[in-house]
Amino acid sequence: AETGGHCGASTCVHWGLLRGGTYLNPLSLLPPWLLGRGPSRLLPVLTG
């Protein structure tokens, strides 16, 4: 694993889009209203 990235001591999830042998921008999958709103955060799922 790479060290010294922007995640610091935290864990990051990075996602990509591969069509055939070509990498594409995964943001192209998102609707326009979600773009330009800053970074997304995954929240814990609370059960009980």
PDB file of C-alpha atoms in Angstrom:
ATOM      1  CA  ALA A   1       0.000   0.000   0.000  1.00  0.00           C
ATOM      2  CA  GLU A   2       1.089   3.524  -0.733  1.00  0.00           C
ATOM      3  CA  THR A   3       1.902   5.816   2.179  1.00  0.00           C
ATOM      4  CA  GLY A   4       1.816   9.583   2.572  1.00  0.00           C
ATOM      5  CA  GLY A   5      -1.380  10.153   0.595  1.00  0.00           C
ATOM      6  CA  HIS A   6      -4.177  12.576   1.356  1.00  0.00           C
ATOM      7  CA  CYS A   7      -5.900  10.053   3.650  1.00  0.00           C
ATOM      8  CA  GLY A   8      -3.359  10.400   6.435  1.00  0.00           C
ATOM      9  CA  ALA A   9      -4.115   7.906   9.212  1.00  0.00           C
ATOM     10  CA  SER A  10      -7.701   7.488   7.966  1.00  0.00           C
ATOM     11  CA  THR A  11      -9.064   5.056   5.415  1.00  0.00           C
ATOM     12  CA  CYS A  12     -10.141   6.292   1.975  1.00  0.00           C
ATOM     13  CA  VAL A  13     -12.292   4.723  -0.699  1.00  0.00           C
ATOM     14  CA  HIS A  14     -11.276   5.516  -4.261  1.00  0.00           C
ATOM     15  CA  TRP A  15     -13.394   4.456  -7.195  1.00  0.00           C
ATOM     16  CA  GLY A  16     -12.789   4.313 -10.919  1.00  0.00           C
ATOM     17  CA  LEU A  17     -14.524   3.448 -14.158  1.00  0.00           C
ATOM     18  CA  LEU A  18     -13.005   1.060 -16.677  1.00  0.00           C
ATOM     19  CA  ARG A  19     -14.698   0.460 -20.039  1.00  0.00           C
ATOM     20  CA  GLY A  20     -12.782  -2.138 -22.022  1.00  0.00           C
ATOM     21  CA  GLY A  21      -9.163  -1.070 -21.593  1.00  0.00           C
ATOM     22  CA  THR A  22      -9.924   2.638 -21.133  1.00  0.00           C
ATOM     23  CA  TYR A  23     -10.196   4.388 -17.788  1.00  0.00           C
ATOM     24  CA  LEU A  24     -12.992   6.967 -17.709  1.00  0.00           C
ATOM     25  CA  ASN A  25     -13.973   9.643 -15.221  1.00  0.00           C
ATOM     26  CA  PRO A  26     -16.283   7.983 -12.647  1.00  0.00           C
ATOM     27  CA  LEU A  27     -17.915  11.353 -11.975  1.00  0.00           C
ATOM     28  CA  SER A  28     -19.542  10.994 -15.398  1.00  0.00           C
ATOM     29  CA  LEU A  29     -21.889   8.450 -13.759  1.00  0.00           C
ATOM     30  CA  LEU A  30     -23.263  11.001 -11.292  1.00  0.00           C
ATOM     31  CA  PRO A  31     -26.236  13.269 -11.968  1.00  0.00           C
ATOM     32  CA  PRO A  32     -25.327  16.954 -12.505  1.00  0.00           C
ATOM     33  CA  TRP A  33     -26.975  18.068  -9.253  1.00  0.00           C
ATOM     34  CA  LEU A  34     -24.434  16.017  -7.261  1.00  0.00           C
ATOM     35  CA  LEU A  35     -21.398  17.579  -8.933  1.00  0.00           C
ATOM     36  CA  GLY A  36     -19.638  20.635  -7.524  1.00  0.00           C
ATOM     37  CA  ARG A  37     -20.861  20.074  -3.962  1.00  0.00           C
ATOM     38  CA  GLY A  38     -17.520  19.204  -2.378  1.00  0.00           C
ATOM     39  CA  PRO A  39     -16.261  15.815  -1.217  1.00  0.00           C
ATOM     40  CA  SER A  40     -18.667  13.013  -0.384  1.00  0.00           C
ATOM     41  CA  ARG A  41     -18.590  11.196   2.936  1.00  0.00           C
ATOM     42  CA  LEU A  42     -19.724   7.670   3.662  1.00  0.00           C
ATOM     43  CA  LEU A  43     -21.580   7.518   6.960  1.00  0.00           C
ATOM     44  CA  PRO A  44     -21.850   4.499   9.252  1.00  0.00           C
ATOM     45  CA  VAL A  45     -25.017   2.440   9.111  1.00  0.00           C
ATOM     46  CA  LEU A  46     -26.671   2.378  12.514  1.00  0.00           C
ATOM     47  CA  THR A  47     -28.676  -0.711  13.361  1.00  0.00           C
ATOM     48  CA  GLY A  48     -30.698  -1.632  16.369  1.00  0.00           C
TER      49      GLY A  48
END
